Each structure stands twice: as structure tokens, then as C-alpha cells.
PDB file of C-alpha atoms in Angstrom:
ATOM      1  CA  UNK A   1     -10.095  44.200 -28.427  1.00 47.00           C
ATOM      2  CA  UNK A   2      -7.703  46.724 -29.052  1.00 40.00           C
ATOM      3  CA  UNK A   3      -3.924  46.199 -29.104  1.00 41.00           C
ATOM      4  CA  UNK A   4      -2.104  47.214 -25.609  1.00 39.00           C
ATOM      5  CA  UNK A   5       0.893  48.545 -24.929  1.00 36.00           C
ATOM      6  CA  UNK A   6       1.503  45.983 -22.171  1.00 40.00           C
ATOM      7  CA  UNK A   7       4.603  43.833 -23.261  1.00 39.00           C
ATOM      8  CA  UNK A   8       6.474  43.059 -20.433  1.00 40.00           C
ATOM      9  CA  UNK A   9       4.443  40.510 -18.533  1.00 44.00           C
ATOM     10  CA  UNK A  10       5.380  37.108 -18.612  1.00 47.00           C
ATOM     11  CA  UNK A  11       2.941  34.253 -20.260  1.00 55.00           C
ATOM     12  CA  UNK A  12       0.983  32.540 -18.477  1.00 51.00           C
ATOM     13  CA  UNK A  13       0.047  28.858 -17.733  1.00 48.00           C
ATOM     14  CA  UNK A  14      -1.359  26.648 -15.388  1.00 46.00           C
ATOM     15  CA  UNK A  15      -2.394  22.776 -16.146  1.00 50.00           C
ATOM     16  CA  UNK A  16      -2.501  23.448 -20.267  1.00 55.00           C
ATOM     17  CA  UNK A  17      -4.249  20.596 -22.388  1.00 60.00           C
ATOM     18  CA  UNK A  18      -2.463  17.808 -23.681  1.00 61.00           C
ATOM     19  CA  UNK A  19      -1.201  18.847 -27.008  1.00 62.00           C
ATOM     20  CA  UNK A  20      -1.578  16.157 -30.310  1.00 59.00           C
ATOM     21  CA  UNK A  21       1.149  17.296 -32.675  1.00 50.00           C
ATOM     22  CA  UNK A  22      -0.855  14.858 -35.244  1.00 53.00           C
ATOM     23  CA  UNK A  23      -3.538  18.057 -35.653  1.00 53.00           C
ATOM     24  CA  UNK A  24      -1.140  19.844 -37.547  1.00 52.00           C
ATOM     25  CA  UNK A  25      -0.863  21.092 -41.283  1.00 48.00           C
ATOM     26  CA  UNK A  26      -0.830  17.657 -43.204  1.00 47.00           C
ATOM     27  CA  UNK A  27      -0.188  15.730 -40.073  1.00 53.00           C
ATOM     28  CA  UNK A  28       3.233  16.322 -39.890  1.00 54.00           C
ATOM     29  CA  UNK A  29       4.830  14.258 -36.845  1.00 59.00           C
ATOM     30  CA  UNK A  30       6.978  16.760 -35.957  1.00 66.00           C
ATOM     31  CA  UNK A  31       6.301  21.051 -37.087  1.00 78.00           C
ATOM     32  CA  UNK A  32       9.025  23.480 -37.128  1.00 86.00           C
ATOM     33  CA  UNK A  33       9.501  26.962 -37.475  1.00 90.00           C
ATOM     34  CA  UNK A  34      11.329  26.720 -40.312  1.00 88.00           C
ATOM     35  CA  UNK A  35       8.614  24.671 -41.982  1.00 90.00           C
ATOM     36  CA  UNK A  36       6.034  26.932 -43.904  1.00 92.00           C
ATOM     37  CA  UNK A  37       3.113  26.920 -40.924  1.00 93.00           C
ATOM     38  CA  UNK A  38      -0.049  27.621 -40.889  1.00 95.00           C
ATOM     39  CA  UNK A  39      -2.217  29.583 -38.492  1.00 95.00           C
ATOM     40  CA  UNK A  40      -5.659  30.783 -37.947  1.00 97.00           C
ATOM     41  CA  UNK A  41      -5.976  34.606 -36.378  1.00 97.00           C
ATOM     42  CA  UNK A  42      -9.022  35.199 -34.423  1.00 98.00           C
ATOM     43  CA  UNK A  43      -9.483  38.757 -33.325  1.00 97.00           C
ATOM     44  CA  UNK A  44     -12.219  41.446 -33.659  1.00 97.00           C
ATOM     45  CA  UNK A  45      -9.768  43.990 -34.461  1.00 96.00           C
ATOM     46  CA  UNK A  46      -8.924  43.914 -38.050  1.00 96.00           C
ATOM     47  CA  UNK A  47      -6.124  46.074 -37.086  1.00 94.00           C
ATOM     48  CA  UNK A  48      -4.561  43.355 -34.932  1.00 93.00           C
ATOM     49  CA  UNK A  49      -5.536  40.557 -37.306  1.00 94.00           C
ATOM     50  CA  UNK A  50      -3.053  42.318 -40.219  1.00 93.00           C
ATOM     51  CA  UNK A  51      -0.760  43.422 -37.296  1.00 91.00           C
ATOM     52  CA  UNK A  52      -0.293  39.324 -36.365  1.00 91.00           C
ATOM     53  CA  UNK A  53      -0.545  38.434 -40.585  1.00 92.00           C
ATOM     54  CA  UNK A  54       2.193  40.769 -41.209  1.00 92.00           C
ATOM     55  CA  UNK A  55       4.257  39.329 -38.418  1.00 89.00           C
ATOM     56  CA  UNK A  56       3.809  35.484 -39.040  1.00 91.00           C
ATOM     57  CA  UNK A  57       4.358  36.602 -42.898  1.00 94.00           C
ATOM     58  CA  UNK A  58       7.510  37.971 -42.431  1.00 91.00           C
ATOM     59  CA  UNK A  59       8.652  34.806 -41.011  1.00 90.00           C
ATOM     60  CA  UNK A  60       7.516  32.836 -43.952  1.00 93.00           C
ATOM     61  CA  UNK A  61       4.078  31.160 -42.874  1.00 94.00           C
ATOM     62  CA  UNK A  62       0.130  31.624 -44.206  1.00 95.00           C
ATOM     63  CA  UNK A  63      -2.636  33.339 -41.708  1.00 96.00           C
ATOM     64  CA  UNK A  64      -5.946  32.953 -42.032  1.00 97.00           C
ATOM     65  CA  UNK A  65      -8.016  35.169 -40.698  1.00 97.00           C
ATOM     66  CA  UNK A  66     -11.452  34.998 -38.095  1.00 97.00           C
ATOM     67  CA  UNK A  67     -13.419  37.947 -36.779  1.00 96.00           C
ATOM     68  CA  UNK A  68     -14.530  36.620 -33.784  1.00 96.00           C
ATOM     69  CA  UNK A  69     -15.482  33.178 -31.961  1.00 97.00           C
ATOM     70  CA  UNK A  70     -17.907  32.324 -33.686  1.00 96.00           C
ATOM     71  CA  UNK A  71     -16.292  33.055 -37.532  1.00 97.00           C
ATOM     72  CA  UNK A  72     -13.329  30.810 -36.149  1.00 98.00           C
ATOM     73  CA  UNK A  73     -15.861  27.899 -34.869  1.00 97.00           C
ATOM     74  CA  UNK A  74     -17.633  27.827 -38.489  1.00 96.00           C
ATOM     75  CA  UNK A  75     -13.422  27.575 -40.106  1.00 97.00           C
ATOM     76  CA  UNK A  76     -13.013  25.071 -37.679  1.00 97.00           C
ATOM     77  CA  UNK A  77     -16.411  22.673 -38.457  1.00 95.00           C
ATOM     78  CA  UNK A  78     -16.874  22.969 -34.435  1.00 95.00           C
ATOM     79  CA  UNK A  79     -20.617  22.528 -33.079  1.00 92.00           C
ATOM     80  CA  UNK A  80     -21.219  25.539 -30.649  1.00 88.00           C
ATOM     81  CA  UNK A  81     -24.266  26.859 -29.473  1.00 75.00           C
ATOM     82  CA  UNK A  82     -26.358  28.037 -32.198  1.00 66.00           C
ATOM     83  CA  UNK A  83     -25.130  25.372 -34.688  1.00 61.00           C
ATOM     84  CA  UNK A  84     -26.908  22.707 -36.070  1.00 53.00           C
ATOM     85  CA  UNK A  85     -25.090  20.525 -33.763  1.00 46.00           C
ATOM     86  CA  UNK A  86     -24.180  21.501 -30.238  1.00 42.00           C
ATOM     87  CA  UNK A  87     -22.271  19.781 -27.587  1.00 41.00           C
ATOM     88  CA  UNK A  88     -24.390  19.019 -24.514  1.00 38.00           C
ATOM     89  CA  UNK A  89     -22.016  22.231 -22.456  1.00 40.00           C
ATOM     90  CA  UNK A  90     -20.002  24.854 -23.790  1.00 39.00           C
ATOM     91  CA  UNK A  91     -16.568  24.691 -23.032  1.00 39.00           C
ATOM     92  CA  UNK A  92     -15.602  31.692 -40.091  1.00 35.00           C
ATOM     93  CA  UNK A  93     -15.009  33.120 -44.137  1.00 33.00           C
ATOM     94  CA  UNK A  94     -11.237  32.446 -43.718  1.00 37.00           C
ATOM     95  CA  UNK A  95      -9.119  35.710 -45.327  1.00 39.00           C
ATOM     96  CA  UNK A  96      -5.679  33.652 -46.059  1.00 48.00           C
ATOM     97  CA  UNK A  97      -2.916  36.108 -45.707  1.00 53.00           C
ATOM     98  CA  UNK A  98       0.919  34.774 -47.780  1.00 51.00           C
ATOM     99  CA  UNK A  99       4.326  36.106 -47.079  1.00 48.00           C
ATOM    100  CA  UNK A 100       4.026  36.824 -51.455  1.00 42.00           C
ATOM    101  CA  UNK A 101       0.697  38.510 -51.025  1.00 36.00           C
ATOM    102  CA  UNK A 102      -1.423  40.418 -48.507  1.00 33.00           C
ATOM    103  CA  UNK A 103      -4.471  40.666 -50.685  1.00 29.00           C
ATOM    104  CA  UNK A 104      -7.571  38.961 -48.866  1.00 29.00           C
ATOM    105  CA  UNK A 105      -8.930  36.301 -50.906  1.00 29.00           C
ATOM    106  CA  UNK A 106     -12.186  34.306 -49.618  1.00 27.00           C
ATOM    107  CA  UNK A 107     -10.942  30.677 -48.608  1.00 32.00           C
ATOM    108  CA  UNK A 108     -14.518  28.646 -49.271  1.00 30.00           C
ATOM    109  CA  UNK A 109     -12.508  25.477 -48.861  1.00 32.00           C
ATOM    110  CA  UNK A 110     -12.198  25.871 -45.403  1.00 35.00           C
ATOM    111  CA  UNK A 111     -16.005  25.726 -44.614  1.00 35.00           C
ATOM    112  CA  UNK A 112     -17.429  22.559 -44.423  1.00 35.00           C
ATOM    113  CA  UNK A 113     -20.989  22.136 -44.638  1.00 35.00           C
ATOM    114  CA  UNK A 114     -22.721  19.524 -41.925  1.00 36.00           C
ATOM    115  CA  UNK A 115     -25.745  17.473 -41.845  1.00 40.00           C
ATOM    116  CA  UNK A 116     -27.139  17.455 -38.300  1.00 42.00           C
ATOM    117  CA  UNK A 117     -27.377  13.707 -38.551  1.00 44.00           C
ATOM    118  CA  UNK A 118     -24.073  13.465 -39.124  1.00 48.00           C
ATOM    119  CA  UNK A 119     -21.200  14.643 -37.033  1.00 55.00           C
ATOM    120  CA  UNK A 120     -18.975  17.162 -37.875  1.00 65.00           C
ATOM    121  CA  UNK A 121     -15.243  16.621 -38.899  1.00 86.00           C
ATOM    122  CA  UNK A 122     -13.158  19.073 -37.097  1.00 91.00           C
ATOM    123  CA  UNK A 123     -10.866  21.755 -39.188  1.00 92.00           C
ATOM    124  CA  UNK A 124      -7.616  19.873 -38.550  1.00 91.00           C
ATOM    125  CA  UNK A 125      -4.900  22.214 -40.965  1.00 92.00           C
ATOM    126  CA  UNK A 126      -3.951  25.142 -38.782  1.00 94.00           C
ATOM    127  CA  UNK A 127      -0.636  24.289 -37.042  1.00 92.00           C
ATOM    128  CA  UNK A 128      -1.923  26.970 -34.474  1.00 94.00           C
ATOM    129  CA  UNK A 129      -4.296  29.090 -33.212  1.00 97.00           C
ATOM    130  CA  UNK A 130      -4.134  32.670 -31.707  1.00 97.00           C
ATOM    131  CA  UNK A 131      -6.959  33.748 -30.459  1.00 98.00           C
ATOM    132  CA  UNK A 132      -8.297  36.998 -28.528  1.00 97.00           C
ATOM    133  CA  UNK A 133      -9.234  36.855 -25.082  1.00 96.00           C
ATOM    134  CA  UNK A 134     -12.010  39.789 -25.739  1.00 95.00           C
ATOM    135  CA  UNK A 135     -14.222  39.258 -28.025  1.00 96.00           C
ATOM    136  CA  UNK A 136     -17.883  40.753 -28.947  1.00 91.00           C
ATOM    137  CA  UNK A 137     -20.604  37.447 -28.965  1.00 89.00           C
ATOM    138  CA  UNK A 138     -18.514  34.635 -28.300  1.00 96.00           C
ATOM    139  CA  UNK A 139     -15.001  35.602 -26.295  1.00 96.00           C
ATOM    140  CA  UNK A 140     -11.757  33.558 -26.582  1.00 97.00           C
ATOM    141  CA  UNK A 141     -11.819  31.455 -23.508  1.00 97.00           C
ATOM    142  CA  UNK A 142     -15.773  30.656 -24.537  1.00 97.00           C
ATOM    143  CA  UNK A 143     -14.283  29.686 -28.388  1.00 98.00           C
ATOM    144  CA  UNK A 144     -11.836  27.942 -26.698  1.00 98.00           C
ATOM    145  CA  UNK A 145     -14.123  25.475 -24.424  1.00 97.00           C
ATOM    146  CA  UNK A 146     -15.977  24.663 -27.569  1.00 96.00           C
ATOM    147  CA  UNK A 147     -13.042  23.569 -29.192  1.00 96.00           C
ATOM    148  CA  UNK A 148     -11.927  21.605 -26.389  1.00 95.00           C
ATOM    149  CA  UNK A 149     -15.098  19.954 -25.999  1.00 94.00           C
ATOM    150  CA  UNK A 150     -15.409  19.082 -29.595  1.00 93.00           C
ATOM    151  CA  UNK A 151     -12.193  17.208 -29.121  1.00 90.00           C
ATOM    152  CA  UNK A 152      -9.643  19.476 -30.588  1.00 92.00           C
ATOM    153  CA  UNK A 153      -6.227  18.420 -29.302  1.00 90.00           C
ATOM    154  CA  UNK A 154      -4.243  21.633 -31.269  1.00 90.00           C
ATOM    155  CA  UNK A 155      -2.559  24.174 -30.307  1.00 94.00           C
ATOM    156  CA  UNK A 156      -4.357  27.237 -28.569  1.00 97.00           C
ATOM    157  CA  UNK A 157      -2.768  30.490 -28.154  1.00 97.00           C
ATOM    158  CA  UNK A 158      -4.815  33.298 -26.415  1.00 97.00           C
ATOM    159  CA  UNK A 159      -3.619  36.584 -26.598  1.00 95.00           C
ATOM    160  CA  UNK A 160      -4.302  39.239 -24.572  1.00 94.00           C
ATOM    161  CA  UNK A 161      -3.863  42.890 -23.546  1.00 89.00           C
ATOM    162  CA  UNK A 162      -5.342  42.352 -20.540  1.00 84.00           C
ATOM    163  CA  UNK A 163      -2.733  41.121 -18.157  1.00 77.00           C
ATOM    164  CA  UNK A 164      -4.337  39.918 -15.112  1.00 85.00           C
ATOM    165  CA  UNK A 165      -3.608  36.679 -13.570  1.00 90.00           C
ATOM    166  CA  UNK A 166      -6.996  35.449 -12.670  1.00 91.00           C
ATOM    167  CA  UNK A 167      -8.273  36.404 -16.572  1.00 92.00           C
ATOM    168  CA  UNK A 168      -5.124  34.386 -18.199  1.00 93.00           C
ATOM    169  CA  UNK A 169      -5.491  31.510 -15.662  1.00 94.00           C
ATOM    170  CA  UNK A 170      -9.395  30.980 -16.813  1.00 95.00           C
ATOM    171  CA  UNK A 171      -8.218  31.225 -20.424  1.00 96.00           C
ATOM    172  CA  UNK A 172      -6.018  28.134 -19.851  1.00 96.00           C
ATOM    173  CA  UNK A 173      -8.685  26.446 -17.709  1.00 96.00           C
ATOM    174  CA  UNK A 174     -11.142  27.084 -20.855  1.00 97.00           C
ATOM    175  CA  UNK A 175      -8.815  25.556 -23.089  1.00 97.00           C
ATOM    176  CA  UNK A 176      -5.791  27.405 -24.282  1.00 97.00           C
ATOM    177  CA  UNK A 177      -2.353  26.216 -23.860  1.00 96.00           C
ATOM    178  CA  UNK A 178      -0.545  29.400 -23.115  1.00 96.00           C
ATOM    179  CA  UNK A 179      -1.512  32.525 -22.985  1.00 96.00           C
ATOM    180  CA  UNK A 180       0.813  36.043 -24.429  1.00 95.00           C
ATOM    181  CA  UNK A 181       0.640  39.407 -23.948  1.00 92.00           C
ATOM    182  CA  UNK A 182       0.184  41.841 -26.494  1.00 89.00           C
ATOM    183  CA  UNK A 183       1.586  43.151 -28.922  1.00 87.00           C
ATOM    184  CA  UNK A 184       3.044  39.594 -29.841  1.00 86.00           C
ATOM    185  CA  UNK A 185       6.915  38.616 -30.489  1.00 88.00           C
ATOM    186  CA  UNK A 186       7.548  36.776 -33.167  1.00 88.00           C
ATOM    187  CA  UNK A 187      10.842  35.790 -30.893  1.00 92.00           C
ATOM    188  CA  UNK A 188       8.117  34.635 -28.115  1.00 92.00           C
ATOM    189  CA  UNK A 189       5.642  33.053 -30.252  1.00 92.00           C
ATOM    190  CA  UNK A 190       8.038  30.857 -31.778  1.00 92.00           C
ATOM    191  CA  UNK A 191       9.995  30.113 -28.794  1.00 93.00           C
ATOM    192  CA  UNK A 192       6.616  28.968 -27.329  1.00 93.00           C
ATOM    193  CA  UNK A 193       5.492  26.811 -30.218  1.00 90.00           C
ATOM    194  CA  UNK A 194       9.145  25.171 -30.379  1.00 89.00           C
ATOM    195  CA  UNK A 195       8.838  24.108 -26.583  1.00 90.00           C
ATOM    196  CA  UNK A 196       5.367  22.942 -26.917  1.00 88.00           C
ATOM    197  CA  UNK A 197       6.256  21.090 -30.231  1.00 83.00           C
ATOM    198  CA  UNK A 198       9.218  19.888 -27.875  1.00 81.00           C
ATOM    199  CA  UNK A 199       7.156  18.426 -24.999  1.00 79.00           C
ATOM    200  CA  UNK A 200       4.728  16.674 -27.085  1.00 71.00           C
ATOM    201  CA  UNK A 201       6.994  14.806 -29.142  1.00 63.00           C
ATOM    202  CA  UNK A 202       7.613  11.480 -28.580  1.00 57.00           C
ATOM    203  CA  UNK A 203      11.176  10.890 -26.446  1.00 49.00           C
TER     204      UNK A 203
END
């Protein structure tokens, strides 16, 4: 979906998931922003993918990039419907963006071939997720829920331009932690990660 100008609203939240800083770039204990992070970008828009790579580069981390729910499901090694393996309910080439270089170059090592016999080892690298609420063929929350169900304890981020309280509240019931308006703040984002990284860490 296409970026809005809708800024203002507050995130939203209701009961998130428990987050498991352990599914984090290298299994760091404890991320920070100042750490080089690593996130995966799931939009249709390639306008709005680049417009969240160029953010998060400027700040000194690596995007990859997803095209929709499904593309992000495939980076992630997550059965979904139409997979060789498929959880019993429902609840991606990767284009690596660097703050040195914005050329797109096809990550294959993110794709992880499974036997159907065997079952699949989730995608664990991305510090963080930000994913589009609308979505052509498999939407955010839906991407979400399979995620979820597939035990994936890491950070989800929907974003949306859509800023309605009953749409954000099903997002977080379908799996994401928080969910942000468009366009996104770098400020906000990393405010939100710090607090979440905050909360989960062991007192």
C-alpha cells in the first residue's frame, strides 16, 4: 500500500507477544541502536521499501527487502499455506540494502531450502521486522499469524497508513508487537525498539 500522509496518530498496542531478544542478529543478549542492526522490509510498494532502506541506512543498519507476505515467509523458512509444510491454522529473494551501498544485490543465503519430512528452521538474523498492514495475496496481519504460529518469538513491527483502531488492534492480535503509522520516524522506530529491547531484558 501506498505511503500516507497520516503521521500524527499514536501507535498502537494491545496484549503484544512475548518478545525473545535471543532471535536477534547473532543472538546477541542484549541489541542496541547503536549496534549495526538488521531488518527485514516487507511492503508491496517498492517506493516505501527504499523510503524505509534509506531511513534505517542513514542510521547505520542493513535492510533487506520482501515484496509481500509471502516473499518475507520464504526469507524467513516459515511454513504457510501453499508451502511444502503448513501449520495445521494460519495465524522471499532478499534485496540487502547497506548504509555504503544502495545497489540491490540478490541475498541467496537467506533462502533455505526444506524437505517436507523435515521441519523447517526458522530465519532467525533480522533484529526486526516491519511489515505492511496491506498487502496483495498474503496481508501483514495474515504474514504475521504465520510467523507466530511457526514459533517466531522476534520482533514484529506493522506499519500502516491506515489508522483505524479496530485494523491496528487485529494486527497486534495476529501477531505484531506494535503497530506505527506512516511515514515512519526513525526517532519513533528506535524509541520503540529501545523500550521493547528494555522490557524483555532480563532485570
Amino acid at each position: 500500500s501506498e505511503l500516507s500522509p497520516q503521521g500524527t496518530t499514536p501507535p498502537f498496542s494491545v496484549v503484544p507477544p512475548p518478545i525473545d531478544i535471543a532471535c536477534t542478529t547473532a543472538g546477541r543478549a542484549a541489541p542496541s541502536w547503536k549496534d549495526q542492526l538488521r531488518f527485514l522490509a516487507v511492503d508491496d510498494a517498492a517506493l516505501n521499501r527504499k523510503m524505509m532502506g534509506r531511513i534505517l541506512c542513514s542510521a547505520g543498519h542493513v535492510v533487506d527487502e520482501a515484496g509481500d507476505g509471502t516473499e518475507c515467509l520464504k526469507i524467513m523458512n516459515c511454513p504457510y499455506r501453499g508451502s511444502n509444510s503448513v501449520p495445521k491454522t494460519p495465524h522471499t529473494p532478499a534485496t540487502p540494502m547497506t548504509p555504503s551501498t544502495t545497489s540491490m544485490n540478490l541475498s541467496t543465503s537467506r533462502h533455505h531450502s526444506h524437505n517436507s519430512d523435515v521441519a523447517p528452521v526458522l530465519n532467525l538474523s533480522y533484529d526486526a521486522i516491519l511489515m505492511d498492514e496491506n498487502m496483495p495475496e498474503m496481508s501483514g496481519p495474515e504474514t504475521a499469524s504465520w510467523l507466530r504460529k511457526a514459533g517466531y518469538k522476534g520482533i514484529i513491527i506493522g506499519v500502516t497508513g491506515d489508522c483505524y483502531e479496530d485494523q491496528m488492534a487485529h494486527f497486534v492480535d495476529m501477531g505484531a508487537n506494535i503497530v506505527l503509522p506512516k511515514p515512519l520516524k526513525v526517532d519513533k522506530l528506535k524509541a520503540t525498539l529501545e523500550e521493547m529491547w528494555q522490557s524483555s531484558s532480563p532485570q
